[in-house]
JSON list of C-alpha atoms in Angstrom, two decimals:
[
{"chain": "A", "resi": 28, "resn": "UNK", "atom": "CA", "xyz": [-11.91, 15.14, 37.00]},
{"chain": "A", "resi": 29, "resn": "UNK", "atom": "CA", "xyz": [-11.79, 15.24, 33.23]},
{"chain": "A", "resi": 30, "resn": "UNK", "atom": "CA", "xyz": [-10.20, 11.80, 32.86]},
{"chain": "A", "resi": 31, "resn": "UNK", "atom": "CA", "xyz": [-11.53, 9.65, 30.05]},
{"chain": "A", "resi": 32, "resn": "UNK", "atom": "CA", "xyz": [-13.46, 6.68, 31.40]},
{"chain": "A", "resi": 33, "resn": "UNK", "atom": "CA", "xyz": [-12.82, 3.43, 29.59]},
{"chain": "A", "resi": 34, "resn": "UNK", "atom": "CA", "xyz": [-14.30, -0.03, 29.85]},
{"chain": "A", "resi": 35, "resn": "UNK", "atom": "CA", "xyz": [-11.93, -2.86, 30.60]},
{"chain": "A", "resi": 36, "resn": "UNK", "atom": "CA", "xyz": [-11.02, -4.83, 27.49]},
{"chain": "A", "resi": 37, "resn": "UNK", "atom": "CA", "xyz": [-8.11, -7.02, 26.37]},
{"chain": "A", "resi": 38, "resn": "UNK", "atom": "CA", "xyz": [-4.90, -5.08, 25.81]},
{"chain": "A", "resi": 39, "resn": "UNK", "atom": "CA", "xyz": [-4.63, -6.23, 22.19]},
{"chain": "A", "resi": 40, "resn": "UNK", "atom": "CA", "xyz": [-8.12, -4.95, 21.42]},
{"chain": "A", "resi": 41, "resn": "UNK", "atom": "CA", "xyz": [-7.47, -1.64, 23.14]},
{"chain": "A", "resi": 42, "resn": "UNK", "atom": "CA", "xyz": [-4.19, -1.22, 21.29]},
{"chain": "A", "resi": 43, "resn": "UNK", "atom": "CA", "xyz": [-5.87, -1.76, 17.92]},
{"chain": "A", "resi": 44, "resn": "UNK", "atom": "CA", "xyz": [-8.47, 0.82, 18.92]},
{"chain": "A", "resi": 45, "resn": "UNK", "atom": "CA", "xyz": [-5.65, 3.29, 19.58]},
{"chain": "A", "resi": 46, "resn": "UNK", "atom": "CA", "xyz": [-3.98, 2.46, 16.28]},
{"chain": "A", "resi": 47, "resn": "UNK", "atom": "CA", "xyz": [-7.28, 2.98, 14.44]},
{"chain": "A", "resi": 48, "resn": "UNK", "atom": "CA", "xyz": [-7.58, 6.43, 15.98]},
{"chain": "A", "resi": 49, "resn": "UNK", "atom": "CA", "xyz": [-3.95, 7.24, 15.27]},
{"chain": "A", "resi": 50, "resn": "UNK", "atom": "CA", "xyz": [-4.14, 6.22, 11.61]},
{"chain": "A", "resi": 51, "resn": "UNK", "atom": "CA", "xyz": [-7.21, 8.37, 11.10]},
{"chain": "A", "resi": 52, "resn": "UNK", "atom": "CA", "xyz": [-5.62, 11.35, 12.85]},
{"chain": "A", "resi": 53, "resn": "UNK", "atom": "CA", "xyz": [-2.23, 11.06, 11.13]},
{"chain": "A", "resi": 54, "resn": "UNK", "atom": "CA", "xyz": [-3.90, 10.52, 7.77]},
{"chain": "A", "resi": 55, "resn": "UNK", "atom": "CA", "xyz": [-6.27, 13.43, 8.16]},
{"chain": "A", "resi": 56, "resn": "UNK", "atom": "CA", "xyz": [-4.03, 15.99, 9.88]},
{"chain": "A", "resi": 57, "resn": "UNK", "atom": "CA", "xyz": [-0.50, 14.87, 9.06]},
{"chain": "A", "resi": 58, "resn": "UNK", "atom": "CA", "xyz": [2.19, 13.61, 11.39]},
{"chain": "A", "resi": 59, "resn": "UNK", "atom": "CA", "xyz": [3.39, 16.98, 12.67]},
{"chain": "A", "resi": 60, "resn": "UNK", "atom": "CA", "xyz": [-0.07, 18.45, 13.30]},
{"chain": "A", "resi": 61, "resn": "UNK", "atom": "CA", "xyz": [-1.51, 15.34, 14.94]},
{"chain": "A", "resi": 62, "resn": "UNK", "atom": "CA", "xyz": [-1.52, 15.44, 18.73]},
{"chain": "A", "resi": 63, "resn": "UNK", "atom": "CA", "xyz": [-1.57, 12.63, 21.26]},
{"chain": "A", "resi": 64, "resn": "UNK", "atom": "CA", "xyz": [-4.46, 14.39, 22.98]},
{"chain": "A", "resi": 65, "resn": "UNK", "atom": "CA", "xyz": [-6.55, 14.19, 19.81]},
{"chain": "A", "resi": 66, "resn": "UNK", "atom": "CA", "xyz": [-5.64, 10.55, 19.24]},
{"chain": "A", "resi": 67, "resn": "UNK", "atom": "CA", "xyz": [-6.51, 9.61, 22.81]},
{"chain": "A", "resi": 68, "resn": "UNK", "atom": "CA", "xyz": [-9.84, 11.43, 22.62]},
{"chain": "A", "resi": 69, "resn": "UNK", "atom": "CA", "xyz": [-10.75, 9.74, 19.35]},
{"chain": "A", "resi": 70, "resn": "UNK", "atom": "CA", "xyz": [-9.81, 6.34, 20.80]},
{"chain": "A", "resi": 71, "resn": "UNK", "atom": "CA", "xyz": [-11.85, 7.03, 23.92]},
{"chain": "A", "resi": 72, "resn": "UNK", "atom": "CA", "xyz": [-8.91, 6.56, 26.28]},
{"chain": "A", "resi": 73, "resn": "UNK", "atom": "CA", "xyz": [-6.66, 8.75, 28.39]},
{"chain": "A", "resi": 74, "resn": "UNK", "atom": "CA", "xyz": [-3.44, 10.15, 26.95]},
{"chain": "A", "resi": 75, "resn": "UNK", "atom": "CA", "xyz": [-1.34, 8.44, 29.66]},
{"chain": "A", "resi": 76, "resn": "UNK", "atom": "CA", "xyz": [-2.80, 5.11, 28.54]},
{"chain": "A", "resi": 77, "resn": "UNK", "atom": "CA", "xyz": [-1.70, 5.75, 24.95]},
{"chain": "A", "resi": 78, "resn": "UNK", "atom": "CA", "xyz": [1.83, 6.44, 26.21]},
{"chain": "A", "resi": 79, "resn": "UNK", "atom": "CA", "xyz": [1.71, 3.37, 28.44]},
{"chain": "A", "resi": 80, "resn": "UNK", "atom": "CA", "xyz": [0.78, 1.13, 25.51]},
{"chain": "A", "resi": 81, "resn": "UNK", "atom": "CA", "xyz": [2.77, 2.74, 22.69]},
{"chain": "A", "resi": 82, "resn": "UNK", "atom": "CA", "xyz": [5.53, 4.74, 24.42]},
{"chain": "A", "resi": 83, "resn": "UNK", "atom": "CA", "xyz": [5.75, 7.86, 22.24]},
{"chain": "A", "resi": 84, "resn": "UNK", "atom": "CA", "xyz": [4.32, 9.62, 19.22]},
{"chain": "A", "resi": 85, "resn": "UNK", "atom": "CA", "xyz": [7.20, 8.28, 17.11]},
{"chain": "A", "resi": 86, "resn": "UNK", "atom": "CA", "xyz": [6.61, 4.70, 18.26]},
{"chain": "A", "resi": 87, "resn": "UNK", "atom": "CA", "xyz": [2.88, 5.07, 17.70]},
{"chain": "A", "resi": 88, "resn": "UNK", "atom": "CA", "xyz": [3.45, 6.33, 14.16]},
{"chain": "A", "resi": 89, "resn": "UNK", "atom": "CA", "xyz": [5.85, 3.46, 13.45]},
{"chain": "A", "resi": 90, "resn": "UNK", "atom": "CA", "xyz": [3.28, 0.96, 14.74]},
{"chain": "A", "resi": 91, "resn": "UNK", "atom": "CA", "xyz": [0.68, 2.50, 12.41]},
{"chain": "A", "resi": 92, "resn": "UNK", "atom": "CA", "xyz": [3.00, 2.24, 9.41]},
{"chain": "A", "resi": 93, "resn": "UNK", "atom": "CA", "xyz": [3.85, -1.39, 10.15]},
{"chain": "A", "resi": 94, "resn": "UNK", "atom": "CA", "xyz": [0.24, -2.43, 10.65]},
{"chain": "A", "resi": 95, "resn": "UNK", "atom": "CA", "xyz": [-1.05, -0.69, 7.54]},
{"chain": "A", "resi": 96, "resn": "UNK", "atom": "CA", "xyz": [1.85, -1.86, 5.38]},
{"chain": "A", "resi": 97, "resn": "UNK", "atom": "CA", "xyz": [1.24, -5.45, 6.44]},
{"chain": "A", "resi": 98, "resn": "UNK", "atom": "CA", "xyz": [-2.48, -5.11, 5.73]},
{"chain": "A", "resi": 99, "resn": "UNK", "atom": "CA", "xyz": [-1.89, -3.68, 2.24]},
{"chain": "A", "resi": 100, "resn": "UNK", "atom": "CA", "xyz": [0.59, -6.38, 1.24]},
{"chain": "A", "resi": 101, "resn": "UNK", "atom": "CA", "xyz": [-1.75, -9.06, 2.57]},
{"chain": "A", "resi": 102, "resn": "UNK", "atom": "CA", "xyz": [-4.67, -7.60, 0.60]},
{"chain": "A", "resi": 103, "resn": "UNK", "atom": "CA", "xyz": [-2.71, -7.69, -2.66]},
{"chain": "A", "resi": 104, "resn": "UNK", "atom": "CA", "xyz": [-1.36, -11.21, -2.10]},
{"chain": "A", "resi": 105, "resn": "UNK", "atom": "CA", "xyz": [-4.75, -12.55, -1.05]},
{"chain": "A", "resi": 106, "resn": "UNK", "atom": "CA", "xyz": [-6.41, -10.97, -4.07]},
{"chain": "A", "resi": 107, "resn": "UNK", "atom": "CA", "xyz": [-4.30, -12.90, -6.58]},
{"chain": "A", "resi": 108, "resn": "UNK", "atom": "CA", "xyz": [-5.08, -16.49, -7.58]},
{"chain": "A", "resi": 109, "resn": "UNK", "atom": "CA", "xyz": [-1.96, -18.11, -8.99]},
{"chain": "A", "resi": 110, "resn": "UNK", "atom": "CA", "xyz": [-3.94, -20.70, -10.95]},
{"chain": "A", "resi": 111, "resn": "UNK", "atom": "CA", "xyz": [-5.32, -18.02, -13.31]},
{"chain": "A", "resi": 112, "resn": "UNK", "atom": "CA", "xyz": [-3.73, -16.60, -16.49]},
{"chain": "A", "resi": 113, "resn": "UNK", "atom": "CA", "xyz": [-1.07, -13.93, -16.03]},
{"chain": "A", "resi": 114, "resn": "UNK", "atom": "CA", "xyz": [-3.24, -11.02, -17.16]},
{"chain": "A", "resi": 115, "resn": "UNK", "atom": "CA", "xyz": [-5.98, -12.06, -14.73]},
{"chain": "A", "resi": 116, "resn": "UNK", "atom": "CA", "xyz": [-3.44, -12.32, -11.90]},
{"chain": "A", "resi": 117, "resn": "UNK", "atom": "CA", "xyz": [-2.21, -8.81, -12.59]},
{"chain": "A", "resi": 118, "resn": "UNK", "atom": "CA", "xyz": [-5.77, -7.50, -12.85]},
{"chain": "A", "resi": 119, "resn": "UNK", "atom": "CA", "xyz": [-6.76, -9.10, -9.55]},
{"chain": "A", "resi": 120, "resn": "UNK", "atom": "CA", "xyz": [-3.66, -7.73, -7.84]},
{"chain": "A", "resi": 121, "resn": "UNK", "atom": "CA", "xyz": [-4.32, -4.20, -9.09]},
{"chain": "A", "resi": 122, "resn": "UNK", "atom": "CA", "xyz": [-7.99, -4.39, -8.16]},
{"chain": "A", "resi": 123, "resn": "UNK", "atom": "CA", "xyz": [-7.10, -5.60, -4.66]},
{"chain": "A", "resi": 124, "resn": "UNK", "atom": "CA", "xyz": [-4.56, -2.77, -4.29]},
{"chain": "A", "resi": 125, "resn": "UNK", "atom": "CA", "xyz": [-6.94, -0.03, -5.39]},
{"chain": "A", "resi": 126, "resn": "UNK", "atom": "CA", "xyz": [-9.84, -1.46, -3.41]},
{"chain": "A", "resi": 127, "resn": "UNK", "atom": "CA", "xyz": [-7.77, -1.50, -0.23]},
{"chain": "A", "resi": 128, "resn": "UNK", "atom": "CA", "xyz": [-6.37, 2.01, -0.67]},
{"chain": "A", "resi": 129, "resn": "UNK", "atom": "CA", "xyz": [-9.87, 3.33, -1.47]},
{"chain": "A", "resi": 130, "resn": "UNK", "atom": "CA", "xyz": [-11.38, 1.66, 1.59]},
{"chain": "A", "resi": 131, "resn": "UNK", "atom": "CA", "xyz": [-8.57, 2.89, 3.85]},
{"chain": "A", "resi": 132, "resn": "UNK", "atom": "CA", "xyz": [-7.70, 6.40, 2.60]},
{"chain": "A", "resi": 133, "resn": "UNK", "atom": "CA", "xyz": [-6.18, 7.52, 5.90]},
{"chain": "A", "resi": 134, "resn": "UNK", "atom": "CA", "xyz": [-3.93, 4.46, 5.95]},
{"chain": "A", "resi": 135, "resn": "UNK", "atom": "CA", "xyz": [-2.83, 5.17, 2.38]},
{"chain": "A", "resi": 136, "resn": "UNK", "atom": "CA", "xyz": [-2.08, 8.76, 3.31]},
{"chain": "A", "resi": 137, "resn": "UNK", "atom": "CA", "xyz": [0.08, 7.52, 6.19]},
{"chain": "A", "resi": 138, "resn": "UNK", "atom": "CA", "xyz": [1.99, 5.15, 3.92]},
{"chain": "A", "resi": 139, "resn": "UNK", "atom": "CA", "xyz": [2.23, 7.19, 0.74]},
{"chain": "A", "resi": 140, "resn": "UNK", "atom": "CA", "xyz": [2.60, 10.72, 2.08]},
{"chain": "A", "resi": 141, "resn": "UNK", "atom": "CA", "xyz": [3.31, 11.00, 5.79]},
{"chain": "A", "resi": 142, "resn": "UNK", "atom": "CA", "xyz": [5.82, 8.19, 6.33]},
{"chain": "A", "resi": 143, "resn": "UNK", "atom": "CA", "xyz": [7.93, 9.19, 3.36]},
{"chain": "A", "resi": 144, "resn": "UNK", "atom": "CA", "xyz": [8.35, 12.81, 4.38]},
{"chain": "A", "resi": 145, "resn": "UNK", "atom": "CA", "xyz": [9.06, 12.70, 8.11]},
{"chain": "A", "resi": 146, "resn": "UNK", "atom": "CA", "xyz": [12.39, 11.02, 8.55]},
{"chain": "A", "resi": 147, "resn": "UNK", "atom": "CA", "xyz": [14.45, 8.04, 7.45]},
{"chain": "A", "resi": 148, "resn": "UNK", "atom": "CA", "xyz": [13.16, 5.52, 10.04]},
{"chain": "A", "resi": 149, "resn": "UNK", "atom": "CA", "xyz": [9.58, 6.02, 8.84]},
{"chain": "A", "resi": 150, "resn": "UNK", "atom": "CA", "xyz": [10.56, 6.07, 5.17]},
{"chain": "A", "resi": 151, "resn": "UNK", "atom": "CA", "xyz": [12.53, 2.84, 5.63]},
{"chain": "A", "resi": 152, "resn": "UNK", "atom": "CA", "xyz": [9.44, 1.07, 6.93]},
{"chain": "A", "resi": 153, "resn": "UNK", "atom": "CA", "xyz": [7.49, 2.01, 3.80]},
{"chain": "A", "resi": 154, "resn": "UNK", "atom": "CA", "xyz": [10.43, 1.16, 1.55]},
{"chain": "A", "resi": 155, "resn": "UNK", "atom": "CA", "xyz": [10.43, -2.38, 2.95]},
{"chain": "A", "resi": 156, "resn": "UNK", "atom": "CA", "xyz": [6.73, -2.72, 2.14]},
{"chain": "A", "resi": 157, "resn": "UNK", "atom": "CA", "xyz": [7.28, -1.37, -1.36]},
{"chain": "A", "resi": 158, "resn": "UNK", "atom": "CA", "xyz": [10.13, -3.79, -2.00]},
{"chain": "A", "resi": 159, "resn": "UNK", "atom": "CA", "xyz": [7.86, -6.68, -1.10]},
{"chain": "A", "resi": 160, "resn": "UNK", "atom": "CA", "xyz": [5.16, -5.51, -3.51]},
{"chain": "A", "resi": 161, "resn": "UNK", "atom": "CA", "xyz": [7.70, -4.89, -6.28]},
{"chain": "A", "resi": 162, "resn": "UNK", "atom": "CA", "xyz": [9.09, -8.39, -5.78]},
{"chain": "A", "resi": 163, "resn": "UNK", "atom": "CA", "xyz": [5.57, -9.81, -6.03]},
{"chain": "A", "resi": 164, "resn": "UNK", "atom": "CA", "xyz": [4.83, -7.89, -9.24]},
{"chain": "A", "resi": 165, "resn": "UNK", "atom": "CA", "xyz": [8.22, -8.92, -10.64]},
{"chain": "A", "resi": 166, "resn": "UNK", "atom": "CA", "xyz": [7.24, -12.54, -10.20]},
{"chain": "A", "resi": 167, "resn": "UNK", "atom": "CA", "xyz": [3.92, -11.94, -11.96]},
{"chain": "A", "resi": 168, "resn": "UNK", "atom": "CA", "xyz": [5.79, -10.51, -14.95]},
{"chain": "A", "resi": 169, "resn": "UNK", "atom": "CA", "xyz": [8.20, -13.44, -15.00]},
{"chain": "A", "resi": 170, "resn": "UNK", "atom": "CA", "xyz": [5.24, -15.83, -14.97]},
{"chain": "A", "resi": 171, "resn": "UNK", "atom": "CA", "xyz": [3.64, -13.90, -17.83]},
{"chain": "A", "resi": 172, "resn": "UNK", "atom": "CA", "xyz": [6.81, -14.20, -19.90]},
{"chain": "A", "resi": 173, "resn": "UNK", "atom": "CA", "xyz": [7.00, -17.95, -19.32]},
{"chain": "A", "resi": 174, "resn": "UNK", "atom": "CA", "xyz": [3.30, -18.34, -20.11]},
{"chain": "A", "resi": 175, "resn": "UNK", "atom": "CA", "xyz": [3.73, -16.57, -23.44]},
{"chain": "A", "resi": 176, "resn": "UNK", "atom": "CA", "xyz": [6.34, -19.16, -24.54]},
{"chain": "A", "resi": 177, "resn": "UNK", "atom": "CA", "xyz": [7.98, -16.47, -26.63]},
{"chain": "A", "resi": 178, "resn": "UNK", "atom": "CA", "xyz": [10.32, -14.73, -24.25]},
{"chain": "A", "resi": 179, "resn": "UNK", "atom": "CA", "xyz": [10.70, -16.93, -21.18]},
{"chain": "A", "resi": 180, "resn": "UNK", "atom": "CA", "xyz": [13.94, -15.23, -20.21]},
{"chain": "A", "resi": 181, "resn": "UNK", "atom": "CA", "xyz": [13.32, -11.51, -20.19]},
{"chain": "A", "resi": 182, "resn": "UNK", "atom": "CA", "xyz": [16.45, -9.70, -18.96]},
{"chain": "A", "resi": 183, "resn": "UNK", "atom": "CA", "xyz": [16.40, -9.36, -15.17]},
{"chain": "A", "resi": 184, "resn": "UNK", "atom": "CA", "xyz": [17.02, -5.62, -15.38]},
{"chain": "A", "resi": 185, "resn": "UNK", "atom": "CA", "xyz": [14.08, -5.15, -17.74]},
{"chain": "A", "resi": 186, "resn": "UNK", "atom": "CA", "xyz": [11.71, -7.16, -15.54]},
{"chain": "A", "resi": 187, "resn": "UNK", "atom": "CA", "xyz": [12.80, -5.19, -12.47]},
{"chain": "A", "resi": 188, "resn": "UNK", "atom": "CA", "xyz": [12.25, -1.92, -14.31]},
{"chain": "A", "resi": 189, "resn": "UNK", "atom": "CA", "xyz": [8.79, -2.95, -15.49]},
{"chain": "A", "resi": 190, "resn": "UNK", "atom": "CA", "xyz": [7.79, -3.90, -11.95]},
{"chain": "A", "resi": 191, "resn": "UNK", "atom": "CA", "xyz": [9.08, -0.62, -10.53]},
{"chain": "A", "resi": 192, "resn": "UNK", "atom": "CA", "xyz": [7.22, 1.35, -13.19]},
{"chain": "A", "resi": 193, "resn": "UNK", "atom": "CA", "xyz": [3.98, -0.53, -12.60]},
{"chain": "A", "resi": 194, "resn": "UNK", "atom": "CA", "xyz": [4.12, -0.11, -8.81]},
{"chain": "A", "resi": 195, "resn": "UNK", "atom": "CA", "xyz": [5.00, 3.57, -9.15]},
{"chain": "A", "resi": 196, "resn": "UNK", "atom": "CA", "xyz": [2.07, 4.11, -11.48]},
{"chain": "A", "resi": 197, "resn": "UNK", "atom": "CA", "xyz": [-0.27, 2.29, -9.08]},
{"chain": "A", "resi": 198, "resn": "UNK", "atom": "CA", "xyz": [0.88, 4.46, -6.18]},
{"chain": "A", "resi": 199, "resn": "UNK", "atom": "CA", "xyz": [0.30, 7.67, -8.10]},
{"chain": "A", "resi": 200, "resn": "UNK", "atom": "CA", "xyz": [-3.09, 6.53, -9.34]},
{"chain": "A", "resi": 201, "resn": "UNK", "atom": "CA", "xyz": [-4.19, 5.52, -5.84]},
{"chain": "A", "resi": 202, "resn": "UNK", "atom": "CA", "xyz": [-3.29, 8.99, -4.53]},
{"chain": "A", "resi": 203, "resn": "UNK", "atom": "CA", "xyz": [-5.23, 10.57, -7.40]},
{"chain": "A", "resi": 204, "resn": "UNK", "atom": "CA", "xyz": [-8.23, 8.25, -7.09]},
{"chain": "A", "resi": 205, "resn": "UNK", "atom": "CA", "xyz": [-8.64, 9.03, -3.40]},
{"chain": "A", "resi": 206, "resn": "UNK", "atom": "CA", "xyz": [-9.16, 12.70, -4.27]},
{"chain": "A", "resi": 207, "resn": "UNK", "atom": "CA", "xyz": [-11.28, 12.16, -7.41]},
{"chain": "A", "resi": 208, "resn": "UNK", "atom": "CA", "xyz": [-14.88, 11.97, -6.28]},
{"chain": "A", "resi": 209, "resn": "UNK", "atom": "CA", "xyz": [-16.84, 9.05, -7.68]},
{"chain": "A", "resi": 210, "resn": "UNK", "atom": "CA", "xyz": [-13.81, 7.12, -8.95]},
{"chain": "A", "resi": 211, "resn": "UNK", "atom": "CA", "xyz": [-14.09, 3.43, -8.13]},
{"chain": "A", "resi": 212, "resn": "UNK", "atom": "CA", "xyz": [-11.33, 0.91, -7.52]},
{"chain": "A", "resi": 213, "resn": "UNK", "atom": "CA", "xyz": [-12.48, -1.01, -10.57]},
{"chain": "A", "resi": 214, "resn": "UNK", "atom": "CA", "xyz": [-12.25, 2.07, -12.79]},
{"chain": "A", "resi": 215, "resn": "UNK", "atom": "CA", "xyz": [-8.76, 2.86, -11.51]},
{"chain": "A", "resi": 216, "resn": "UNK", "atom": "CA", "xyz": [-7.57, -0.71, -11.96]},
{"chain": "A", "resi": 217, "resn": "UNK", "atom": "CA", "xyz": [-8.99, -0.74, -15.49]},
{"chain": "A", "resi": 218, "resn": "UNK", "atom": "CA", "xyz": [-7.14, 2.48, -16.33]},
{"chain": "A", "resi": 219, "resn": "UNK", "atom": "CA", "xyz": [-3.80, 1.06, -15.24]},
{"chain": "A", "resi": 220, "resn": "UNK", "atom": "CA", "xyz": [-4.46, -2.34, -16.81]},
{"chain": "A", "resi": 221, "resn": "UNK", "atom": "CA", "xyz": [-5.21, -0.70, -20.17]},
{"chain": "A", "resi": 222, "resn": "UNK", "atom": "CA", "xyz": [-2.08, 1.41, -19.84]},
{"chain": "A", "resi": 223, "resn": "UNK", "atom": "CA", "xyz": [0.23, -1.40, -18.72]},
{"chain": "A", "resi": 224, "resn": "UNK", "atom": "CA", "xyz": [-1.01, -4.68, -20.11]},
{"chain": "A", "resi": 225, "resn": "UNK", "atom": "CA", "xyz": [-1.19, -3.57, -23.74]},
{"chain": "A", "resi": 226, "resn": "UNK", "atom": "CA", "xyz": [2.53, -2.82, -23.55]},
{"chain": "A", "resi": 227, "resn": "UNK", "atom": "CA", "xyz": [3.34, -5.92, -21.55]},
{"chain": "A", "resi": 228, "resn": "UNK", "atom": "CA", "xyz": [1.31, -8.05, -23.93]},
{"chain": "A", "resi": 229, "resn": "UNK", "atom": "CA", "xyz": [3.30, -6.75, -26.92]},
{"chain": "A", "resi": 230, "resn": "UNK", "atom": "CA", "xyz": [6.52, -7.37, -25.03]},
{"chain": "A", "resi": 231, "resn": "UNK", "atom": "CA", "xyz": [5.52, -10.95, -24.31]},
{"chain": "A", "resi": 232, "resn": "UNK", "atom": "CA", "xyz": [4.74, -11.38, -28.01]},
{"chain": "A", "resi": 233, "resn": "UNK", "atom": "CA", "xyz": [8.18, -10.12, -28.95]},
{"chain": "A", "resi": 234, "resn": "UNK", "atom": "CA", "xyz": [6.94, -6.73, -30.19]},
{"chain": "A", "resi": 235, "resn": "UNK", "atom": "CA", "xyz": [9.07, -4.44, -28.07]},
{"chain": "A", "resi": 236, "resn": "UNK", "atom": "CA", "xyz": [9.50, -0.76, -28.88]},
{"chain": "A", "resi": 237, "resn": "UNK", "atom": "CA", "xyz": [12.99, 0.21, -30.02]},
{"chain": "A", "resi": 238, "resn": "UNK", "atom": "CA", "xyz": [14.31, 3.75, -29.59]},
{"chain": "A", "resi": 239, "resn": "UNK", "atom": "CA", "xyz": [15.50, 5.52, -32.77]},
{"chain": "A", "resi": 240, "resn": "UNK", "atom": "CA", "xyz": [19.15, 5.69, -33.65]},
{"chain": "A", "resi": 241, "resn": "UNK", "atom": "CA", "xyz": [20.85, 8.93, -32.61]}
]
């Protein structure tokens, strides 16, 4: 009595159904407040089946992080066409990033908020994703410098810093945009592009800002 009745379906499909429910629950309620009972109910399965498939709450959360991190990275990479000019590549990457985080707000909450604040194993999973995105953005900046024909050899440290700053700004804007009613991915991408590309464009043209002498 009281057991959840489920239709037979392939294990892989059922597991994705559980992950969908878990991402929504973790994103909406937070890792600590989310319960396996709630996740099972939302997935339409029994709690023992969730444990059978995904072992524990910690393993389930890790599986959610890995799936959503992979999906976000894939969305950004797929959104960029490498045959286009550097500014268009950056624009397309930003637009893909903000579109994905807007369409999957619970997933972004899991990656940006929950995973980073509930222990090193979870934070390490997100850090790996972030490193991949930073490396991708770094390459876009390197390509932009070569394309400008003015500074093809920007210092490695400067390029790395620019990529870190751009990714950090994108993360903060995505968190803000998901709470700002009516804000579209295109508007958010435009905001960051106007903020970042004007400076990057000057840098590529050799017009870098120099701090005053002490």
